[in-house]
PDB file of C-alpha atoms in Angstrom:
ATOM      1  CA  ALA A   1       4.573  -8.211  20.266  1.00 73.00           C
ATOM      2  CA  GLN A   2       1.712 -10.478  19.477  1.00 81.00           C
ATOM      3  CA  SER A   3       1.878 -12.639  16.394  1.00 90.00           C
ATOM      4  CA  VAL A   4      -0.252 -15.113  14.507  1.00 94.00           C
ATOM      5  CA  THR A   5       1.291 -18.041  12.659  1.00 96.00           C
ATOM      6  CA  GLN A   6      -0.295 -20.129   9.960  1.00 97.00           C
ATOM      7  CA  PRO A   7       2.302 -22.844   9.288  1.00 97.00           C
ATOM      8  CA  ASP A   8       0.778 -24.126   6.050  1.00 96.00           C
ATOM      9  CA  ILE A   9       1.062 -21.845   3.037  1.00 96.00           C
ATOM     10  CA  HIS A  10      -0.764 -24.240   0.708  1.00 97.00           C
ATOM     11  CA  ILE A  11      -3.042 -27.193   1.401  1.00 97.00           C
ATOM     12  CA  THR A  12      -4.685 -29.489  -1.143  1.00 98.00           C
ATOM     13  CA  VAL A  13      -7.571 -31.773  -0.224  1.00 98.00           C
ATOM     14  CA  SER A  14      -9.983 -33.894  -2.201  1.00 98.00           C
ATOM     15  CA  GLU A  15     -13.616 -32.896  -2.320  1.00 97.00           C
ATOM     16  CA  GLY A  16     -15.481 -34.648   0.469  1.00 98.00           C
ATOM     17  CA  ALA A  17     -12.377 -35.064   2.623  1.00 98.00           C
ATOM     18  CA  SER A  18     -11.997 -33.451   6.009  1.00 98.00           C
ATOM     19  CA  LEU A  19      -9.998 -30.279   6.485  1.00 98.00           C
ATOM     20  CA  GLU A  20      -7.954 -28.760   9.279  1.00 98.00           C
ATOM     21  CA  LEU A  21      -6.130 -25.443   8.933  1.00 98.00           C
ATOM     22  CA  ARG A  22      -3.669 -24.594  11.658  1.00 98.00           C
ATOM     23  CA  CYS A  23      -3.317 -21.317  13.514  1.00 98.00           C
ATOM     24  CA  ASN A  24      -1.085 -20.469  16.464  1.00 96.00           C
ATOM     25  CA  TYR A  25      -0.983 -17.204  18.363  1.00 94.00           C
ATOM     26  CA  SER A  26       1.493 -15.702  20.767  1.00 90.00           C
ATOM     27  CA  TYR A  27       0.011 -13.649  23.574  1.00 77.00           C
ATOM     28  CA  GLY A  28       0.036 -14.011  27.346  1.00 69.00           C
ATOM     29  CA  ALA A  29      -3.681 -13.650  27.897  1.00 76.00           C
ATOM     30  CA  THR A  30      -6.534 -15.059  25.843  1.00 76.00           C
ATOM     31  CA  PRO A  31      -6.937 -12.997  22.698  1.00 85.00           C
ATOM     32  CA  TYR A  32      -9.984 -12.536  20.573  1.00 91.00           C
ATOM     33  CA  LEU A  33      -9.525 -14.911  17.624  1.00 94.00           C
ATOM     34  CA  PHE A  34     -11.036 -14.862  14.159  1.00 96.00           C
ATOM     35  CA  TRP A  35     -11.034 -16.843  10.930  1.00 98.00           C
ATOM     36  CA  TYR A  36     -11.724 -15.075   7.650  1.00 98.00           C
ATOM     37  CA  VAL A  37     -11.986 -16.432   4.103  1.00 98.00           C
ATOM     38  CA  GLN A  38     -11.024 -14.601   0.921  1.00 97.00           C
ATOM     39  CA  SER A  39     -11.905 -15.538  -2.642  1.00 94.00           C
ATOM     40  CA  PRO A  40      -9.574 -14.232  -5.381  1.00 90.00           C
ATOM     41  CA  GLY A  41      -9.824 -10.472  -5.829  1.00 89.00           C
ATOM     42  CA  GLN A  42     -12.421 -10.132  -3.089  1.00 92.00           C
ATOM     43  CA  GLY A  43     -12.621  -8.807   0.435  1.00 94.00           C
ATOM     44  CA  LEU A  44     -12.518 -10.921   3.580  1.00 96.00           C
ATOM     45  CA  GLN A  45     -15.594 -12.697   4.903  1.00 97.00           C
ATOM     46  CA  LEU A  46     -15.852 -13.603   8.565  1.00 97.00           C
ATOM     47  CA  LEU A  47     -16.219 -17.352   9.152  1.00 98.00           C
ATOM     48  CA  LEU A  48     -16.233 -17.442  12.943  1.00 97.00           C
ATOM     49  CA  LYS A  49     -14.787 -15.878  16.069  1.00 95.00           C
ATOM     50  CA  TYR A  50     -13.844 -16.785  19.628  1.00 94.00           C
ATOM     51  CA  PHE A  51     -13.955 -14.382  22.543  1.00 90.00           C
ATOM     52  CA  SER A  52     -14.547 -16.572  25.594  1.00 87.00           C
ATOM     53  CA  GLY A  53     -16.645 -19.470  26.866  1.00 88.00           C
ATOM     54  CA  ASP A  54     -17.132 -22.666  24.907  1.00 91.00           C
ATOM     55  CA  THR A  55     -13.837 -23.474  23.207  1.00 93.00           C
ATOM     56  CA  LEU A  56     -15.525 -25.062  20.173  1.00 97.00           C
ATOM     57  CA  VAL A  57     -17.139 -22.422  18.019  1.00 97.00           C
ATOM     58  CA  GLN A  58     -19.374 -22.918  15.042  1.00 97.00           C
ATOM     59  CA  GLY A  59     -19.262 -20.672  12.009  1.00 97.00           C
ATOM     60  CA  ILE A  60     -20.815 -20.246   8.629  1.00 97.00           C
ATOM     61  CA  LYS A  61     -20.512 -22.656   5.693  1.00 96.00           C
ATOM     62  CA  GLY A  62     -20.128 -25.661   8.021  1.00 97.00           C
ATOM     63  CA  PHE A  63     -16.813 -24.545   9.535  1.00 98.00           C
ATOM     64  CA  GLU A  64     -15.850 -24.856  13.168  1.00 98.00           C
ATOM     65  CA  ALA A  65     -12.761 -23.985  15.201  1.00 98.00           C
ATOM     66  CA  GLU A  66     -11.415 -25.090  18.534  1.00 97.00           C
ATOM     67  CA  PHE A  67      -9.496 -22.863  20.930  1.00 95.00           C
ATOM     68  CA  LYS A  68      -6.787 -24.723  22.849  1.00 95.00           C
ATOM     69  CA  ARG A  69      -5.067 -22.539  25.416  1.00 92.00           C
ATOM     70  CA  SER A  70      -2.420 -25.149  26.239  1.00 92.00           C
ATOM     71  CA  GLN A  71      -1.300 -25.220  22.612  1.00 94.00           C
ATOM     72  CA  SER A  72      -1.951 -21.535  21.823  1.00 93.00           C
ATOM     73  CA  SER A  73      -3.922 -22.755  18.852  1.00 96.00           C
ATOM     74  CA  PHE A  74      -7.180 -21.976  17.100  1.00 97.00           C
ATOM     75  CA  ASN A  75      -7.446 -24.514  14.273  1.00 98.00           C
ATOM     76  CA  LEU A  76     -10.201 -24.356  11.677  1.00 98.00           C
ATOM     77  CA  ARG A  77     -11.981 -27.568  10.670  1.00 98.00           C
ATOM     78  CA  LYS A  78     -14.600 -28.797   8.260  1.00 98.00           C
ATOM     79  CA  PRO A  79     -15.785 -32.418   8.113  1.00 98.00           C
ATOM     80  CA  SER A  80     -16.382 -32.519   4.354  1.00 98.00           C
ATOM     81  CA  VAL A  81     -14.883 -29.999   1.960  1.00 98.00           C
ATOM     82  CA  HIS A  82     -16.774 -28.723  -1.091  1.00 97.00           C
ATOM     83  CA  TRP A  83     -15.122 -27.470  -4.271  1.00 96.00           C
ATOM     84  CA  SER A  84     -16.490 -24.001  -3.486  1.00 96.00           C
ATOM     85  CA  ASP A  85     -14.352 -23.887  -0.318  1.00 97.00           C
ATOM     86  CA  ALA A  86     -11.240 -23.286  -2.425  1.00 97.00           C
ATOM     87  CA  ALA A  87      -9.974 -19.896  -1.254  1.00 97.00           C
ATOM     88  CA  GLU A  88      -7.433 -18.299   1.051  1.00 97.00           C
ATOM     89  CA  TYR A  89      -8.024 -18.499   4.770  1.00 98.00           C
ATOM     90  CA  PHE A  90      -6.709 -16.049   7.331  1.00 97.00           C
ATOM     91  CA  CYS A  91      -6.470 -16.393  11.075  1.00 97.00           C
ATOM     92  CA  ALA A  92      -6.359 -13.156  13.086  1.00 95.00           C
ATOM     93  CA  SER A  93      -6.149 -12.028  16.676  1.00 93.00           C
ATOM     94  CA  ASN A  94      -7.191  -8.831  18.412  1.00 88.00           C
ATOM     95  CA  THR A  95      -5.456  -7.871  21.607  1.00 73.00           C
ATOM     96  CA  GLY A  96      -4.195  -4.353  21.252  1.00 60.00           C
ATOM     97  CA  GLY A  97      -5.618  -0.915  21.779  1.00 61.00           C
ATOM     98  CA  GLY A  98      -7.874   0.269  19.016  1.00 62.00           C
ATOM     99  CA  ASN A  99      -8.961  -3.305  18.412  1.00 77.00           C
ATOM    100  CA  LYS A 100      -6.297  -3.725  15.764  1.00 86.00           C
ATOM    101  CA  LEU A 101      -6.159  -7.112  14.106  1.00 90.00           C
ATOM    102  CA  THR A 102      -2.944  -9.061  13.643  1.00 91.00           C
ATOM    103  CA  PHE A 103      -3.186 -11.464  10.730  1.00 93.00           C
ATOM    104  CA  GLY A 104      -1.407 -14.656   9.851  1.00 94.00           C
ATOM    105  CA  THR A 105       0.071 -14.922   6.375  1.00 95.00           C
ATOM    106  CA  GLY A 106      -2.796 -17.054   5.150  1.00 96.00           C
ATOM    107  CA  THR A 107      -3.331 -20.612   3.917  1.00 97.00           C
ATOM    108  CA  GLN A 108      -4.308 -21.193   0.311  1.00 97.00           C
ATOM    109  CA  LEU A 109      -6.745 -24.091   0.025  1.00 98.00           C
ATOM    110  CA  LYS A 110      -7.052 -26.050  -3.189  1.00 98.00           C
ATOM    111  CA  VAL A 111      -9.816 -28.615  -3.594  1.00 98.00           C
ATOM    112  CA  GLU A 112      -9.343 -31.492  -6.015  1.00 97.00           C
ATOM    113  CA  LEU A 113     -12.449 -32.895  -7.654  1.00 92.00           C
TER     114      LEU A 113
ATOM    115  CA  ASP B   1     -28.593  -2.907   2.292  1.00 61.00           C
ATOM    116  CA  GLY B   2     -25.832  -2.257   4.827  1.00 69.00           C
ATOM    117  CA  GLY B   3     -22.201  -2.718   4.026  1.00 95.00           C
ATOM    118  CA  ILE B   4     -18.812  -1.317   3.107  1.00 97.00           C
ATOM    119  CA  THR B   5     -18.047  -0.036  -0.361  1.00 97.00           C
ATOM    120  CA  GLN B   6     -14.663   0.697  -1.860  1.00 97.00           C
ATOM    121  CA  SER B   7     -13.983   2.465  -5.087  1.00 95.00           C
ATOM    122  CA  PRO B   8     -12.587   2.128  -7.593  1.00 95.00           C
ATOM    123  CA  LYS B   9     -12.094  -1.631  -7.841  1.00 95.00           C
ATOM    124  CA  TYR B  10      -8.999  -1.165 -10.013  1.00 96.00           C
ATOM    125  CA  LEU B  11      -6.741   1.878 -10.036  1.00 95.00           C
ATOM    126  CA  PHE B  12      -3.691   2.639 -12.114  1.00 94.00           C
ATOM    127  CA  ARG B  13      -1.215   5.317 -11.176  1.00 91.00           C
ATOM    128  CA  LYS B  14       1.870   6.751 -12.735  1.00 91.00           C
ATOM    129  CA  GLU B  15       4.932   7.112 -10.591  1.00 89.00           C
ATOM    130  CA  GLY B  16       5.009  10.423  -8.761  1.00 89.00           C
ATOM    131  CA  GLN B  17       1.235  10.800  -8.576  1.00 92.00           C
ATOM    132  CA  ASN B  18      -0.922  10.828  -5.489  1.00 94.00           C
ATOM    133  CA  VAL B  19      -4.131   8.782  -5.595  1.00 95.00           C
ATOM    134  CA  THR B  20      -7.064   8.550  -3.214  1.00 97.00           C
ATOM    135  CA  LEU B  21      -8.956   5.359  -2.455  1.00 97.00           C
ATOM    136  CA  SER B  22     -12.526   5.669  -1.252  1.00 98.00           C
ATOM    137  CA  CYS B  23     -14.105   3.725   1.605  1.00 98.00           C
ATOM    138  CA  GLU B  24     -17.701   4.261   2.697  1.00 98.00           C
ATOM    139  CA  GLN B  25     -19.783   2.357   5.250  1.00 98.00           C
ATOM    140  CA  ASN B  26     -23.448   2.597   6.208  1.00 97.00           C
ATOM    141  CA  LEU B  27     -23.195   0.280   9.193  1.00 96.00           C
ATOM    142  CA  ASN B  28     -22.979   3.145  11.691  1.00 96.00           C
ATOM    143  CA  HIS B  29     -19.649   1.830  12.967  1.00 96.00           C
ATOM    144  CA  ASP B  30     -17.358   4.231  14.793  1.00 96.00           C
ATOM    145  CA  ALA B  31     -14.042   2.545  13.986  1.00 96.00           C
ATOM    146  CA  MET B  32     -12.563   2.122  10.510  1.00 97.00           C
ATOM    147  CA  TYR B  33      -9.322   0.602   9.260  1.00 97.00           C
ATOM    148  CA  TRP B  34      -7.100   0.445   6.186  1.00 98.00           C
ATOM    149  CA  TYR B  35      -5.022  -2.635   5.415  1.00 97.00           C
ATOM    150  CA  ARG B  36      -2.547  -3.422   2.685  1.00 97.00           C
ATOM    151  CA  GLN B  37      -2.326  -6.958   1.320  1.00 96.00           C
ATOM    152  CA  ASP B  38       0.696  -8.350  -0.534  1.00 93.00           C
ATOM    153  CA  PRO B  39       1.102 -11.965  -1.654  1.00 86.00           C
ATOM    154  CA  GLY B  40       2.477 -14.148   1.124  1.00 81.00           C
ATOM    155  CA  GLN B  41       2.394 -11.380   3.736  1.00 83.00           C
ATOM    156  CA  GLY B  42      -1.143 -11.392   5.015  1.00 87.00           C
ATOM    157  CA  LEU B  43      -2.727  -8.051   5.820  1.00 94.00           C
ATOM    158  CA  ARG B  44      -0.830  -5.167   7.366  1.00 94.00           C
ATOM    159  CA  LEU B  45      -2.458  -2.197   9.073  1.00 94.00           C
ATOM    160  CA  ILE B  46      -1.855   1.222   7.508  1.00 97.00           C
ATOM    161  CA  TYR B  47      -4.107   3.580   9.506  1.00 97.00           C
ATOM    162  CA  TYR B  48      -7.119   3.324  11.737  1.00 96.00           C
ATOM    163  CA  SER B  49      -9.701   5.682  13.146  1.00 96.00           C
ATOM    164  CA  GLN B  50     -11.773   5.035  16.232  1.00 94.00           C
ATOM    165  CA  ILE B  51     -13.878   8.166  15.945  1.00 95.00           C
ATOM    166  CA  VAL B  52     -14.566  11.084  13.631  1.00 96.00           C
ATOM    167  CA  ASN B  53     -11.732  13.617  13.354  1.00 96.00           C
ATOM    168  CA  ASP B  54      -9.226  11.252  14.928  1.00 96.00           C
ATOM    169  CA  PHE B  55      -6.911   8.614  13.453  1.00 96.00           C
ATOM    170  CA  GLN B  56      -3.723   6.749  14.322  1.00 95.00           C
ATOM    171  CA  LYS B  57      -0.849   5.274  12.373  1.00 96.00           C
ATOM    172  CA  GLY B  58      -0.676   1.550  11.964  1.00 94.00           C
ATOM    173  CA  ASP B  59       2.361  -0.583  11.244  1.00 92.00           C
ATOM    174  CA  ILE B  60       3.125   0.719   7.748  1.00 96.00           C
ATOM    175  CA  ALA B  61       1.850   4.321   7.611  1.00 97.00           C
ATOM    176  CA  GLU B  62       4.811   5.847   5.769  1.00 97.00           C
ATOM    177  CA  GLY B  63       3.772   7.212   2.390  1.00 96.00           C
ATOM    178  CA  TYR B  64       0.060   7.178   3.208  1.00 98.00           C
ATOM    179  CA  SER B  65      -2.393   9.710   4.621  1.00 98.00           C
ATOM    180  CA  VAL B  66      -6.020   9.568   5.742  1.00 98.00           C
ATOM    181  CA  SER B  67      -8.841  11.794   6.889  1.00 98.00           C
ATOM    182  CA  ARG B  68     -11.994  11.122   8.881  1.00 98.00           C
ATOM    183  CA  GLU B  69     -14.336  14.050   8.476  1.00 98.00           C
ATOM    184  CA  LYS B  70     -17.501  11.956   8.451  1.00 97.00           C
ATOM    185  CA  LYS B  71     -18.423   8.830  10.348  1.00 97.00           C
ATOM    186  CA  GLU B  72     -19.239   6.906   7.198  1.00 98.00           C
ATOM    187  CA  SER B  73     -16.145   7.830   5.182  1.00 98.00           C
ATOM    188  CA  PHE B  74     -12.436   7.050   5.593  1.00 98.00           C
ATOM    189  CA  PRO B  75     -10.468   7.838   2.424  1.00 98.00           C
ATOM    190  CA  LEU B  76      -6.859   6.748   2.000  1.00 98.00           C
ATOM    191  CA  THR B  77      -4.350   8.740  -0.046  1.00 97.00           C
ATOM    192  CA  VAL B  78      -1.331   6.935  -1.416  1.00 96.00           C
ATOM    193  CA  THR B  79       1.322   9.590  -1.879  1.00 95.00           C
ATOM    194  CA  SER B  80       4.338   9.693  -4.160  1.00 91.00           C
ATOM    195  CA  ALA B  81       6.449   9.040  -1.061  1.00 90.00           C
ATOM    196  CA  GLN B  82       5.200   5.452  -0.921  1.00 90.00           C
ATOM    197  CA  LYS B  83       8.017   3.538  -2.580  1.00 89.00           C
ATOM    198  CA  ASN B  84       6.149   0.388  -3.520  1.00 92.00           C
ATOM    199  CA  PRO B  85       2.419   1.164  -3.677  1.00 94.00           C
ATOM    200  CA  THR B  86       1.308  -1.671  -5.958  1.00 95.00           C
ATOM    201  CA  ALA B  87      -0.907  -3.831  -3.730  1.00 96.00           C
ATOM    202  CA  PHE B  88      -4.462  -4.775  -2.814  1.00 97.00           C
ATOM    203  CA  TYR B  89      -6.002  -2.342  -0.318  1.00 98.00           C
ATOM    204  CA  LEU B  90      -8.774  -3.363   2.049  1.00 97.00           C
ATOM    205  CA  CYS B  91     -10.952  -1.148   4.186  1.00 98.00           C
ATOM    206  CA  ALA B  92     -12.776  -2.420   7.255  1.00 97.00           C
ATOM    207  CA  SER B  93     -15.120  -1.131   9.906  1.00 97.00           C
ATOM    208  CA  MET B  94     -15.717  -2.518  13.345  1.00 95.00           C
ATOM    209  CA  ASP B  95     -18.910  -3.322  15.183  1.00 92.00           C
ATOM    210  CA  GLY B  96     -18.232  -1.867  18.618  1.00 89.00           C
ATOM    211  CA  TYR B  97     -20.706  -4.220  20.299  1.00 88.00           C
ATOM    212  CA  THR B  98     -19.048  -7.407  19.066  1.00 88.00           C
ATOM    213  CA  ASP B  99     -15.470  -6.153  18.470  1.00 88.00           C
ATOM    214  CA  THR B 100     -15.670  -7.692  15.011  1.00 92.00           C
ATOM    215  CA  GLN B 101     -14.251  -6.151  11.847  1.00 95.00           C
ATOM    216  CA  TYR B 102     -16.048  -6.369   8.520  1.00 95.00           C
ATOM    217  CA  PHE B 103     -14.285  -5.806   5.218  1.00 97.00           C
ATOM    218  CA  GLY B 104     -15.013  -4.078   1.952  1.00 97.00           C
ATOM    219  CA  PRO B 105     -14.343  -5.680  -1.453  1.00 96.00           C
ATOM    220  CA  GLY B 106     -10.944  -4.025  -1.886  1.00 96.00           C
ATOM    221  CA  THR B 107      -9.136  -1.814  -4.403  1.00 97.00           C
ATOM    222  CA  ARG B 108      -6.247  -3.098  -6.474  1.00 96.00           C
ATOM    223  CA  LEU B 109      -3.710  -0.346  -7.104  1.00 96.00           C
ATOM    224  CA  THR B 110      -1.097  -0.750  -9.801  1.00 95.00           C
ATOM    225  CA  VAL B 111       1.722   1.689 -10.407  1.00 91.00           C
ATOM    226  CA  LEU B 112       2.730   1.898 -14.047  1.00 87.00           C
TER     227      LEU B 112
END
């Protein structure tokens, strides 16, 4: 069965510092990959997605992610974090029938001022 | 303004009661999904529907039921058979052209 792993449960960065959130997937072929962000008590907002083609994808709010097939990874990056980026981030993949999403357990980002 | 609405935002239930969570979308999407979110566990799929009058069980369907009588509506009933229903419930619909799911704001259910 496919799975998505986010190894970091919590990450703390200083405002203005760079950020990288890790995501690994397990699937034989190339899955569709997504990053979502969730503020407390809210729904999920799509940041970016990868289906095929260019392995570096740009998203909203200055985020980008790079698909690396050799490492089965799809890490999320931002060059300079803002205090408003504090939230929970979820990586997800879509490979099954019905376009079901498999989610990682999430990474909680804290931003220190 | 297109989007997905869920109501109510907060819901309290006594043990032994069934409750129904509403999910409506005006995005004209065919597929809709229900997820349950618990701290530290990510999101888990309860039920999904790819078309009106059809739906399939997800990974944790026991104790839940759904219906899909209209394209824009996909209500979820949490029955008394669900042993631990306190959670945050998220509804989503999928754009069939981009295979991308979009989420509603969620309903927090608490069993008293």
